[in-house]
mmCIF file of C-alpha atoms in Angstrom:
data_model
loop_
_atom_site.group_PDB
_atom_site.id
_atom_site.type_symbol
_atom_site.label_atom_id
_atom_site.label_comp_id
_atom_site.label_asym_id
_atom_site.label_seq_id
_atom_site.Cartn_x
_atom_site.Cartn_y
_atom_site.Cartn_z
ATOM 1 C CA MET Q 5 25.364 24.505 -77.477
ATOM 2 C CA LYS Q 6 24.509 25.506 -73.847
ATOM 3 C CA SER Q 7 22.999 22.200 -72.266
ATOM 4 C CA LEU Q 8 19.482 22.262 -71.196
ATOM 5 C CA THR Q 9 19.113 21.286 -67.373
ATOM 6 C CA MET Q 10 17.897 17.621 -66.011
ATOM 7 C CA GLY Q 11 16.015 16.144 -62.779
ATOM 8 C CA VAL Q 12 14.445 13.282 -62.415
ATOM 9 C CA GLU Q 13 11.548 11.896 -59.838
ATOM 10 C CA GLU Q 14 11.684 7.927 -58.750
ATOM 11 C CA GLU Q 15 8.659 6.200 -57.105
ATOM 12 C CA PHE Q 16 10.075 3.627 -54.234
ATOM 13 C CA VAL Q 17 7.726 0.805 -53.136
ATOM 14 C CA LEU Q 18 8.631 -0.111 -49.239
ATOM 15 C CA VAL Q 19 8.913 -3.161 -48.622
ATOM 16 C CA ASP Q 20 8.365 -5.118 -45.072
ATOM 17 C CA ARG Q 21 12.497 -6.219 -44.370
ATOM 18 C CA VAL Q 22 11.129 -9.680 -43.021
ATOM 19 C CA THR Q 23 8.175 -10.392 -46.078
ATOM 20 C CA ARG Q 24 9.538 -8.191 -48.690
ATOM 21 C CA ALA Q 25 5.876 -7.567 -49.325
ATOM 22 C CA PRO Q 26 4.299 -3.881 -50.038
ATOM 23 C CA VAL Q 27 3.789 -2.185 -46.777
ATOM 24 C CA ASN Q 28 1.909 1.013 -45.789
ATOM 25 C CA ARG Q 29 4.496 3.123 -44.293
ATOM 26 C CA ALA Q 30 4.805 6.071 -46.342
ATOM 27 C CA PRO Q 31 3.568 8.528 -43.984
ATOM 28 C CA GLU Q 32 6.121 7.567 -41.387
ATOM 29 C CA VAL Q 33 9.445 7.186 -43.640
ATOM 30 C CA ILE Q 34 8.454 10.958 -45.362
ATOM 31 C CA ARG Q 35 7.913 12.956 -41.753
ATOM 32 C CA GLN Q 36 10.791 11.908 -40.653
ATOM 33 C CA ALA Q 37 12.771 11.733 -44.138
ATOM 34 C CA ALA Q 38 11.559 15.292 -45.152
ATOM 35 C CA ARG Q 39 13.590 16.825 -41.818
ATOM 36 C CA GLU Q 40 16.703 16.639 -44.052
ATOM 37 C CA LEU Q 41 15.202 16.319 -47.889
ATOM 38 C CA GLY Q 42 12.146 19.106 -47.495
ATOM 39 C CA GLY Q 43 9.971 18.882 -50.158
ATOM 40 C CA GLN Q 44 12.548 16.515 -51.970
ATOM 41 C CA VAL Q 45 10.348 13.434 -50.750
ATOM 42 C CA GLN Q 46 6.791 13.445 -51.729
ATOM 43 C CA ALA Q 47 3.609 10.803 -51.284
ATOM 44 C CA GLU Q 48 2.188 9.012 -53.684
ATOM 45 C CA LEU Q 49 -1.318 7.389 -55.026
ATOM 46 C CA PHE Q 50 -0.342 4.937 -52.262
ATOM 47 C CA ASN Q 51 0.728 4.649 -48.627
ATOM 48 C CA ALA Q 52 3.571 1.962 -50.013
ATOM 49 C CA GLN Q 53 5.291 4.481 -52.196
ATOM 50 C CA ILE Q 54 7.190 7.062 -51.615
ATOM 51 C CA GLU Q 55 9.051 9.207 -54.439
ATOM 52 C CA ILE Q 56 12.629 11.659 -54.265
ATOM 53 C CA CYS Q 57 12.710 14.292 -56.253
ATOM 54 C CA THR Q 58 15.981 15.784 -57.495
ATOM 55 C CA GLY Q 59 16.868 19.577 -58.586
ATOM 56 C CA PRO Q 60 17.447 20.743 -61.536
ATOM 57 C CA THR Q 61 21.564 20.487 -62.968
ATOM 58 C CA ALA Q 62 23.322 20.481 -66.106
ATOM 59 C CA SER Q 63 26.088 18.011 -64.125
ATOM 60 C CA ARG Q 64 25.743 14.511 -65.126
ATOM 61 C CA ASP Q 65 27.845 14.195 -61.970
ATOM 62 C CA ASP Q 66 25.993 16.057 -59.301
ATOM 63 C CA LEU Q 67 22.471 14.699 -60.580
ATOM 64 C CA ARG Q 68 24.452 11.272 -59.800
ATOM 65 C CA GLU Q 69 25.256 12.580 -56.108
ATOM 66 C CA GLU Q 70 22.038 13.997 -55.292
ATOM 67 C CA LEU Q 71 20.574 10.810 -56.581
ATOM 68 C CA LEU Q 72 23.005 8.605 -54.302
ATOM 69 C CA TRP Q 73 22.252 11.396 -51.005
ATOM 70 C CA LEU Q 74 18.228 11.069 -51.804
ATOM 71 C CA ARG Q 75 18.165 7.185 -52.201
ATOM 72 C CA GLY Q 76 20.807 6.979 -48.987
ATOM 73 C CA VAL Q 77 18.448 9.343 -46.898
ATOM 74 C CA VAL Q 78 15.238 7.398 -47.245
ATOM 75 C CA GLY Q 79 16.641 4.377 -47.011
ATOM 76 C CA ALA Q 80 18.458 4.948 -43.526
ATOM 77 C CA VAL Q 81 14.798 6.619 -42.433
ATOM 78 C CA ALA Q 82 13.059 3.182 -44.242
ATOM 79 C CA ARG Q 83 15.252 1.090 -42.104
ATOM 80 C CA ASP Q 84 14.281 3.106 -38.950
ATOM 81 C CA ALA Q 85 10.483 1.957 -40.005
ATOM 82 C CA ARG Q 86 11.309 -1.708 -40.510
ATOM 83 C CA CYS Q 87 11.032 -1.472 -44.222
ATOM 84 C CA ALA Q 88 12.881 -0.508 -47.644
ATOM 85 C CA PRO Q 89 13.045 1.141 -50.632
ATOM 86 C CA VAL Q 90 12.799 -0.607 -53.778
ATOM 87 C CA ALA Q 91 13.231 0.608 -57.410
ATOM 88 C CA CYS Q 92 11.061 -1.643 -59.464
ATOM 89 C CA GLY Q 93 8.138 -1.204 -61.869
ATOM 90 C CA THR Q 94 6.256 -3.281 -59.881
ATOM 91 C CA PRO Q 95 6.120 -5.313 -56.708
ATOM 92 C CA VAL Q 96 7.486 -8.592 -56.544
ATOM 93 C CA LEU Q 97 4.863 -9.731 -53.839
ATOM 94 C CA PRO Q 98 1.626 -8.930 -53.807
ATOM 95 C CA PRO Q 99 0.922 -6.752 -50.286
ATOM 96 C CA GLU Q 100 -0.001 -9.330 -47.111
ATOM 97 C CA GLU Q 101 -1.898 -6.231 -46.036
ATOM 98 C CA PRO Q 102 -4.802 -4.249 -48.249
ATOM 99 C CA LEU Q 103 -3.059 -1.180 -49.679
ATOM 100 C CA THR Q 104 -4.108 2.093 -48.538
ATOM 101 C CA VAL Q 105 -4.772 5.371 -50.415
ATOM 102 C CA THR Q 106 -2.630 8.841 -49.552
ATOM 103 C CA ASP Q 107 -5.081 10.878 -47.465
ATOM 104 C CA THR Q 108 -4.763 13.983 -49.573
ATOM 105 C CA ALA Q 109 -7.381 15.576 -51.027
ATOM 106 C CA ARG Q 110 -6.767 14.871 -54.581
ATOM 107 C CA TYR Q 111 -6.225 11.385 -53.974
ATOM 108 C CA ARG Q 112 -8.979 10.806 -52.347
ATOM 109 C CA LEU Q 113 -10.661 12.364 -55.090
ATOM 110 C CA MET Q 114 -9.554 10.729 -57.372
ATOM 111 C CA ALA Q 115 -10.236 7.059 -55.699
ATOM 112 C CA ARG Q 116 -13.604 8.578 -55.721
ATOM 113 C CA ARG Q 117 -13.456 9.151 -59.398
ATOM 114 C CA PHE Q 118 -11.503 6.536 -60.283
ATOM 115 C CA PRO Q 119 -12.569 3.310 -58.170
ATOM 116 C CA ARG Q 120 -11.836 0.790 -60.360
ATOM 117 C CA LEU Q 121 -8.586 1.436 -61.327
ATOM 118 C CA ILE Q 122 -7.634 1.730 -57.995
ATOM 119 C CA THR Q 123 -10.445 -0.333 -55.615
ATOM 120 C CA SER Q 124 -11.850 -4.007 -56.768
ATOM 121 C CA GLU Q 125 -15.512 -4.341 -56.683
ATOM 122 C CA ASP Q 126 -15.448 -4.672 -52.806
ATOM 123 C CA GLY Q 127 -14.070 -1.365 -51.994
ATOM 124 C CA VAL Q 128 -10.123 -2.323 -51.188
ATOM 125 C CA PRO Q 129 -7.627 -0.693 -53.148
ATOM 126 C CA ARG Q 130 -6.096 -2.790 -56.066
ATOM 127 C CA ASP Q 131 -3.104 -4.416 -55.283
ATOM 128 C CA ASP Q 132 -1.850 -4.443 -59.187
ATOM 129 C CA GLY Q 133 -2.583 -0.759 -59.097
ATOM 130 C CA LEU Q 134 0.924 -0.224 -57.341
ATOM 131 C CA VAL Q 135 3.305 1.247 -60.451
ATOM 132 C CA CYS Q 136 6.668 3.245 -59.622
ATOM 133 C CA GLY Q 137 7.864 5.226 -62.786
ATOM 134 C CA CYS Q 138 11.094 7.497 -63.194
ATOM 135 C CA HIS Q 139 10.529 10.364 -64.607
ATOM 136 C CA VAL Q 140 12.719 12.671 -66.613
ATOM 137 C CA HIS Q 141 12.624 16.732 -66.987
ATOM 138 C CA VAL Q 142 14.416 19.205 -69.114
ATOM 139 C CA GLY Q 143 14.443 23.143 -69.449
ATOM 140 C CA THR Q 144 13.638 25.339 -68.861
ATOM 141 C CA LEU Q 145 11.483 25.726 -71.540
ATOM 142 C CA ASP Q 146 8.029 27.354 -72.031
ATOM 143 C CA ARG Q 147 5.453 25.644 -73.136
ATOM 144 C CA GLU Q 148 4.843 26.012 -76.474
ATOM 145 C CA ARG Q 149 8.797 25.120 -76.694
ATOM 146 C CA ALA Q 150 8.183 21.733 -74.394
ATOM 147 C CA LEU Q 151 5.005 21.116 -76.402
ATOM 148 C CA ALA Q 152 7.070 20.899 -80.088
ATOM 149 C CA LEU Q 153 10.075 19.161 -78.645
ATOM 150 C CA ALA Q 154 7.849 16.335 -77.198
ATOM 151 C CA LEU Q 155 6.359 15.565 -80.748
ATOM 152 C CA HIS Q 156 9.999 15.613 -82.292
ATOM 153 C CA MET Q 157 10.873 12.953 -79.599
ATOM 154 C CA ARG Q 158 8.318 11.066 -79.722
ATOM 155 C CA PRO Q 159 10.049 8.379 -82.753
ATOM 156 C CA TRP Q 160 12.708 7.808 -79.842
ATOM 157 C CA LEU Q 161 10.617 7.350 -76.386
ATOM 158 C CA PRO Q 162 9.945 3.886 -77.257
ATOM 159 C CA VAL Q 163 13.964 3.104 -77.531
ATOM 160 C CA VAL Q 164 14.184 5.248 -74.162
ATOM 161 C CA GLN Q 165 11.410 2.747 -72.996
ATOM 162 C CA ALA Q 166 13.374 -0.217 -73.831
ATOM 163 C CA LEU Q 167 16.254 1.123 -72.067
ATOM 164 C CA ALA Q 168 14.467 1.093 -68.765
ATOM 165 C CA GLY Q 169 12.252 -2.453 -68.540
ATOM 166 C CA ASN Q 170 12.230 -3.155 -65.075
ATOM 167 C CA SER Q 171 9.216 -4.933 -64.096
ATOM 168 C CA PRO Q 172 9.323 -8.467 -65.109
ATOM 169 C CA TYR Q 173 7.781 -9.914 -61.821
ATOM 170 C CA ALA Q 174 4.121 -8.995 -61.046
ATOM 171 C CA HIS Q 175 2.052 -10.889 -57.475
ATOM 172 C CA SER Q 176 4.629 -13.709 -57.439
ATOM 173 C CA GLN Q 177 4.678 -14.653 -61.353
ATOM 174 C CA ASP Q 178 7.037 -13.698 -64.143
ATOM 175 C CA THR Q 179 4.460 -11.375 -66.646
ATOM 176 C CA GLY Q 180 6.611 -12.405 -69.795
ATOM 177 C CA TYR Q 181 7.706 -8.605 -70.353
ATOM 178 C CA GLU Q 182 10.385 -6.534 -69.351
ATOM 179 C CA SER Q 183 8.094 -4.118 -68.471
ATOM 180 C CA TRP Q 184 4.784 -4.934 -66.890
ATOM 181 C CA ARG Q 185 4.498 -1.919 -64.906
ATOM 182 C CA SER Q 186 4.002 -0.521 -69.112
ATOM 183 C CA VAL Q 187 0.746 -2.661 -69.348
ATOM 184 C CA GLU Q 188 -0.997 -1.573 -65.682
ATOM 185 C CA HIS Q 189 -0.399 2.037 -65.927
ATOM 186 C CA ALA Q 190 -1.787 2.037 -69.064
ATOM 187 C CA ARG Q 191 -4.925 1.143 -68.179
ATOM 188 C CA TRP Q 192 -5.555 5.294 -66.831
ATOM 189 C CA PRO Q 193 -6.718 8.125 -69.032
ATOM 190 C CA THR Q 194 -4.432 9.149 -71.271
ATOM 191 C CA VAL Q 195 -1.434 7.674 -70.944
ATOM 192 C CA GLY Q 196 0.451 7.102 -74.523
ATOM 193 C CA PRO Q 197 2.005 9.443 -76.625
ATOM 194 C CA THR Q 198 2.297 13.101 -76.867
ATOM 195 C CA PRO Q 199 -0.954 14.084 -79.428
ATOM 196 C CA VAL Q 200 -0.231 15.797 -82.128
ATOM 197 C CA LEU Q 201 -1.154 19.793 -80.581
ATOM 198 C CA ASP Q 202 -0.049 23.142 -80.529
ATOM 199 C CA GLU Q 203 0.113 25.170 -77.166
ATOM 200 C CA ALA Q 204 -3.237 26.431 -78.409
ATOM 201 C CA GLN Q 205 -4.803 23.116 -78.969
ATOM 202 C CA TYR Q 206 -3.030 21.763 -75.610
ATOM 203 C CA LEU Q 207 -4.815 24.093 -73.917
ATOM 204 C CA ALA Q 208 -8.634 23.926 -74.912
ATOM 205 C CA HIS Q 209 -8.309 19.696 -75.457
ATOM 206 C CA VAL Q 210 -6.941 19.600 -71.455
ATOM 207 C CA ALA Q 211 -9.755 21.791 -70.740
ATOM 208 C CA GLY Q 212 -11.958 19.567 -72.312
ATOM 209 C CA LEU Q 213 -11.041 16.303 -70.487
ATOM 210 C CA VAL Q 214 -11.346 18.225 -67.263
ATOM 211 C CA LYS Q 215 -14.399 19.251 -67.949
ATOM 212 C CA ASP Q 216 -16.190 16.186 -69.424
ATOM 213 C CA GLY Q 217 -14.989 14.333 -66.435
ATOM 214 C CA THR Q 218 -12.148 12.232 -68.307
ATOM 215 C CA LEU Q 219 -9.316 14.076 -65.620
ATOM 216 C CA ILE Q 220 -9.657 15.713 -62.588
ATOM 217 C CA ASP Q 221 -7.180 18.600 -63.457
ATOM 218 C CA ASN Q 222 -4.507 19.489 -65.966
ATOM 219 C CA ARG Q 223 -1.828 17.344 -63.691
ATOM 220 C CA MET Q 224 -3.418 13.492 -64.829
ATOM 221 C CA VAL Q 225 -1.851 14.288 -68.366
ATOM 222 C CA TYR Q 226 -0.245 11.527 -68.478
ATOM 223 C CA TRP Q 227 1.493 11.352 -71.759
ATOM 224 C CA HIS Q 228 4.562 10.028 -72.622
ATOM 225 C CA ALA Q 229 6.139 13.430 -72.768
ATOM 226 C CA ARG Q 230 4.240 16.461 -71.806
ATOM 227 C CA PRO Q 231 4.548 20.305 -70.537
ATOM 228 C CA SER Q 232 5.016 20.122 -67.096
ATOM 229 C CA GLU Q 233 2.280 22.471 -64.698
ATOM 230 C CA HIS Q 234 4.690 23.115 -61.933
ATOM 231 C CA VAL Q 235 8.292 23.145 -63.724
ATOM 232 C CA PRO Q 236 8.971 25.687 -66.941
ATOM 233 C CA THR Q 237 10.565 21.774 -68.501
ATOM 234 C CA LEU Q 238 9.144 18.607 -70.440
ATOM 235 C CA GLU Q 239 8.386 15.658 -68.848
ATOM 236 C CA VAL Q 240 9.384 12.416 -70.278
ATOM 237 C CA ARG Q 241 7.790 9.425 -68.320
ATOM 238 C CA VAL Q 242 8.068 6.227 -70.430
ATOM 239 C CA ALA Q 243 10.550 4.983 -68.208
ATOM 240 C CA ASP Q 244 10.077 2.015 -64.948
ATOM 241 C CA VAL Q 245 12.363 3.145 -62.320
ATOM 242 C CA ASN Q 246 15.018 1.354 -61.752
ATOM 243 C CA ALA Q 247 17.942 0.040 -58.992
ATOM 244 C CA GLU Q 248 21.106 0.352 -60.249
ATOM 245 C CA ILE Q 249 21.899 4.322 -60.408
ATOM 246 C CA ASP Q 250 23.738 4.358 -63.543
ATOM 247 C CA THR Q 251 20.687 3.147 -65.363
ATOM 248 C CA VAL Q 252 19.136 6.381 -64.573
ATOM 249 C CA VAL Q 253 21.550 8.935 -65.005
ATOM 250 C CA LEU Q 254 22.105 6.870 -68.533
ATOM 251 C CA LEU Q 255 18.303 7.404 -69.149
ATOM 252 C CA ALA Q 256 18.428 11.112 -68.167
ATOM 253 C CA ILE Q 257 21.367 12.251 -70.272
ATOM 254 C CA LEU Q 258 19.992 10.166 -73.177
ATOM 255 C CA ILE Q 259 16.791 12.227 -72.954
ATOM 256 C CA ARG Q 260 18.510 15.221 -72.415
ATOM 257 C CA GLY Q 261 21.235 14.825 -75.243
ATOM 258 C CA LEU Q 262 18.294 14.059 -77.222
ATOM 259 C CA ALA Q 263 16.647 17.078 -76.473
ATOM 260 C CA ASP Q 264 19.665 19.198 -76.924
ATOM 261 C CA THR Q 265 19.767 18.000 -80.260
ATOM 262 C CA LEU Q 266 16.195 18.589 -81.638
ATOM 263 C CA LEU Q 267 16.011 21.398 -80.126
ATOM 264 C CA PRO Q 268 17.467 23.551 -82.996
ATOM 265 C CA ARG Q 269 14.943 21.643 -84.971
ATOM 266 C CA VAL Q 270 11.574 23.372 -83.160
ATOM 267 C CA ASP Q 271 13.608 26.613 -82.878
ATOM 268 C CA ALA Q 272 13.843 26.855 -86.736
ATOM 269 C CA ALA Q 273 9.971 25.473 -86.785
ATOM 270 C CA GLU Q 274 10.454 22.576 -88.862
ATOM 271 C CA ARG Q 275 7.687 19.736 -88.733
ATOM 272 C CA PRO Q 276 8.299 17.533 -86.117
ATOM 273 C CA PRO Q 277 8.612 13.397 -88.138
ATOM 274 C CA ARG Q 278 5.413 12.066 -89.402
ATOM 275 C CA ILE Q 279 4.832 8.944 -87.777
ATOM 276 C CA PRO Q 280 1.701 6.920 -88.242
ATOM 277 C CA GLY Q 281 0.009 6.118 -84.474
ATOM 278 C CA PRO Q 282 -0.617 2.461 -84.789
ATOM 279 C CA THR Q 283 3.235 1.973 -85.307
ATOM 280 C CA LEU Q 284 3.909 3.984 -82.492
ATOM 281 C CA LEU Q 285 1.423 2.227 -80.356
ATOM 282 C CA ARG Q 286 3.032 -0.709 -81.629
ATOM 283 C CA ALA Q 287 6.729 0.540 -80.939
ATOM 284 C CA HIS Q 288 5.629 0.927 -77.006
ATOM 285 C CA ARG Q 289 3.948 -1.899 -76.710
ATOM 286 C CA LEU Q 290 7.385 -4.212 -78.644
ATOM 287 C CA ALA Q 291 9.645 -1.878 -76.144
ATOM 288 C CA ALA Q 292 7.466 -2.879 -72.998
ATOM 289 C CA VAL Q 293 7.766 -7.074 -73.920
ATOM 290 C CA HIS Q 294 10.929 -7.105 -74.945
ATOM 291 C CA GLY Q 295 13.320 -4.217 -73.919
ATOM 292 C CA ILE Q 296 16.611 -4.274 -75.091
ATOM 293 C CA ARG Q 297 16.310 -8.403 -75.491
ATOM 294 C CA GLY Q 298 14.094 -8.543 -79.065
ATOM 295 C CA ILE Q 299 12.987 -6.272 -81.418
ATOM 296 C CA GLY Q 300 11.420 -2.484 -82.300
ATOM 297 C CA LEU Q 301 10.953 -0.519 -84.606
ATOM 298 C CA ASP Q 302 13.231 2.009 -86.135
ATOM 299 C CA PRO Q 303 12.348 5.570 -85.403
ATOM 300 C CA VAL Q 304 12.631 6.979 -89.450
ATOM 301 C CA ASP Q 305 11.383 4.047 -90.548
ATOM 302 C CA GLY Q 306 8.883 1.619 -88.480
ATOM 303 C CA ARG Q 307 10.837 -1.124 -89.735
ATOM 304 C CA GLU Q 308 11.958 -4.178 -87.208
ATOM 305 C CA ARG Q 309 15.202 -3.702 -86.150
ATOM 306 C CA PRO Q 310 16.955 -5.800 -82.802
ATOM 307 C CA ALA Q 311 16.504 -3.362 -80.027
ATOM 308 C CA VAL Q 312 20.054 -3.197 -79.399
ATOM 309 C CA GLU Q 313 20.611 -1.449 -82.429
ATOM 310 C CA LEU Q 314 18.289 0.773 -82.036
ATOM 311 C CA LEU Q 315 20.078 1.975 -78.957
ATOM 312 C CA ASP Q 316 22.792 2.664 -80.839
ATOM 313 C CA THR Q 317 21.553 4.624 -82.953
ATOM 314 C CA LEU Q 318 20.225 6.569 -80.295
ATOM 315 C CA ILE Q 319 23.528 7.315 -78.711
ATOM 316 C CA ASP Q 320 24.852 8.557 -82.323
ATOM 317 C CA PHE Q 321 21.278 10.300 -83.077
ATOM 318 C CA ALA Q 322 21.958 12.309 -79.856
ATOM 319 C CA ARG Q 323 26.051 12.573 -80.385
ATOM 320 C CA PRO Q 324 25.324 16.425 -80.930
ATOM 321 C CA GLY Q 325 24.142 17.325 -77.383
ATOM 322 C CA LEU Q 326 25.964 14.090 -75.566
ATOM 323 C CA ASP Q 327 28.868 15.654 -77.101
ATOM 324 C CA ALA Q 328 28.049 19.299 -75.717
ATOM 325 C CA ALA Q 329 27.727 18.423 -72.227
ATOM 326 C CA GLY Q 330 30.516 15.772 -72.242
ATOM 327 C CA ASP Q 331 28.666 12.552 -71.910
ATOM 328 C CA SER Q 332 29.782 10.656 -75.604
ATOM 329 C CA ASP Q 333 32.127 8.653 -73.865
ATOM 330 C CA TRP Q 334 30.236 8.115 -70.410
ATOM 331 C CA ALA Q 335 27.256 6.997 -71.777
ATOM 332 C CA ARG Q 336 28.868 4.614 -74.707
ATOM 333 C CA ALA Q 337 30.274 2.795 -72.199
ATOM 334 C CA ARG Q 338 27.608 2.712 -69.284
ATOM 335 C CA TRP Q 339 25.351 1.017 -72.352
ATOM 336 C CA ALA Q 340 27.942 -1.088 -73.488
ATOM 337 C CA ARG Q 341 28.106 -2.708 -70.196
ATOM 338 C CA ILE Q 342 24.276 -3.141 -70.014
ATOM 339 C CA ARG Q 343 23.953 -4.554 -73.483
ATOM 340 C CA ALA Q 344 26.375 -7.159 -71.812
ATOM 341 C CA GLU Q 345 24.758 -7.744 -68.694
ATOM 342 C CA GLY Q 346 21.669 -6.908 -69.521
ATOM 343 C CA GLY Q 347 18.424 -4.224 -67.848
ATOM 344 C CA GLY Q 348 16.906 -4.379 -65.027
ATOM 345 C CA ALA Q 349 14.782 -7.067 -66.029
ATOM 346 C CA SER Q 350 17.307 -9.593 -66.971
ATOM 347 C CA ARG Q 351 19.146 -8.971 -63.874
ATOM 348 C CA GLN Q 352 15.806 -10.001 -61.577
ATOM 349 C CA ARG Q 353 15.861 -12.624 -63.580
ATOM 350 C CA ALA Q 354 19.137 -13.956 -63.651
ATOM 351 C CA VAL Q 355 18.656 -13.448 -59.451
ATOM 352 C CA PHE Q 356 15.116 -15.738 -59.315
ATOM 353 C CA ARG Q 357 17.106 -18.722 -61.436
ATOM 354 C CA ARG Q 358 19.746 -18.468 -58.682
ATOM 355 C CA HIS Q 359 17.688 -18.777 -56.023
ATOM 356 C CA GLY Q 360 14.314 -20.323 -57.018
ATOM 357 C CA ARG Q 361 13.343 -17.168 -54.729
ATOM 358 C CA TYR Q 362 10.953 -14.040 -54.688
ATOM 359 C CA SER Q 363 12.187 -12.792 -51.772
ATOM 360 C CA ALA Q 364 15.637 -13.271 -53.306
ATOM 361 C CA VAL Q 365 15.624 -10.574 -55.709
ATOM 362 C CA VAL Q 366 13.748 -7.910 -53.560
ATOM 363 C CA ASP Q 367 16.545 -8.546 -51.872
ATOM 364 C CA ALA Q 368 18.745 -7.558 -54.769
ATOM 365 C CA LEU Q 369 16.703 -4.727 -55.952
ATOM 366 C CA ALA Q 370 16.648 -2.950 -52.660
ATOM 367 C CA ALA Q 371 20.418 -3.673 -51.777
ATOM 368 C CA ALA Q 372 20.989 -1.898 -55.319
ATOM 369 C CA THR Q 373 18.181 0.976 -54.471
ATOM 370 C CA VAL Q 374 20.652 2.207 -51.543
ATOM 371 C CA GLY Q 375 23.704 0.360 -52.183
ATOM 372 C CA SER Q 376 24.771 1.917 -55.422
ATOM 373 C CA ARG Q 377 28.403 3.949 -55.701
#
């Protein structure tokens, strides 16, 4: 079995190095970082966000090294701009200045078309709209195969989401969730499981959403797994961004391993698993609330099971793809460490328990974002 390639997009919030609050310095950071990174560093919706993008690779080690390089360059440039990139799904502290929307035609149009999602009643950008995800691409896949693969992967994506929970805090409060980002992001149209559509139905469906004003373009399809419209991949979008780089690599190889395992079923035209819509939505809600600390729903029979057992099951299920890439032992070792130490949300809460300050949580996230080896 030849492994699919994989790539990662990570969104970070930029925080002031003194106040630790989000700051609108992305244009300056991107301008300087692009001298070395080119198009691999990009703007996001708010000027307090920045995105890095790896190239496609089949190698786990190469992916890790590229992420280290991208994070390192952005971290060094941000330091000169008196800020730091922080990998967390939602900002821990609220901004001390109004957020501003990135000045591009598309983002300006989004702000006009969806004002209640971006701005409050007084026209100031909402500070609860800033969320940061980690998107994993697998390819090379044309649209038809990507759609079919998304449908086969649907039952497993809540398990992936549970592993990635890294946004327990927002606006100096504990939300009670492992992934508050999942709640905030769900306010946008089309966020949710991939609908059961073939390629012709997909094209008609998306065209209708654009025509009736639900979306401004086909790039605004925010399903949990979608065919990318700018590269020939399936893009999986359920994960919070995580500060620990090995967690990011684990997410990528699990998604790639799952895709490699399922692709023969796609190519054999097997029907994807049938899972009731309410059951799938509940599985995602449980993943957002509990992460790996509580219960989830079994992807096969929908029964409640401990989330850690579901991760064990996912790794077992994806073993053909993981074995083909030489990733099985690494994945199991990394998962054993996370299971013992806790995921991103648990780490954030542990820092707060030790220090009693949200600023200490931001400092720990910032250090992990650019300091991992």
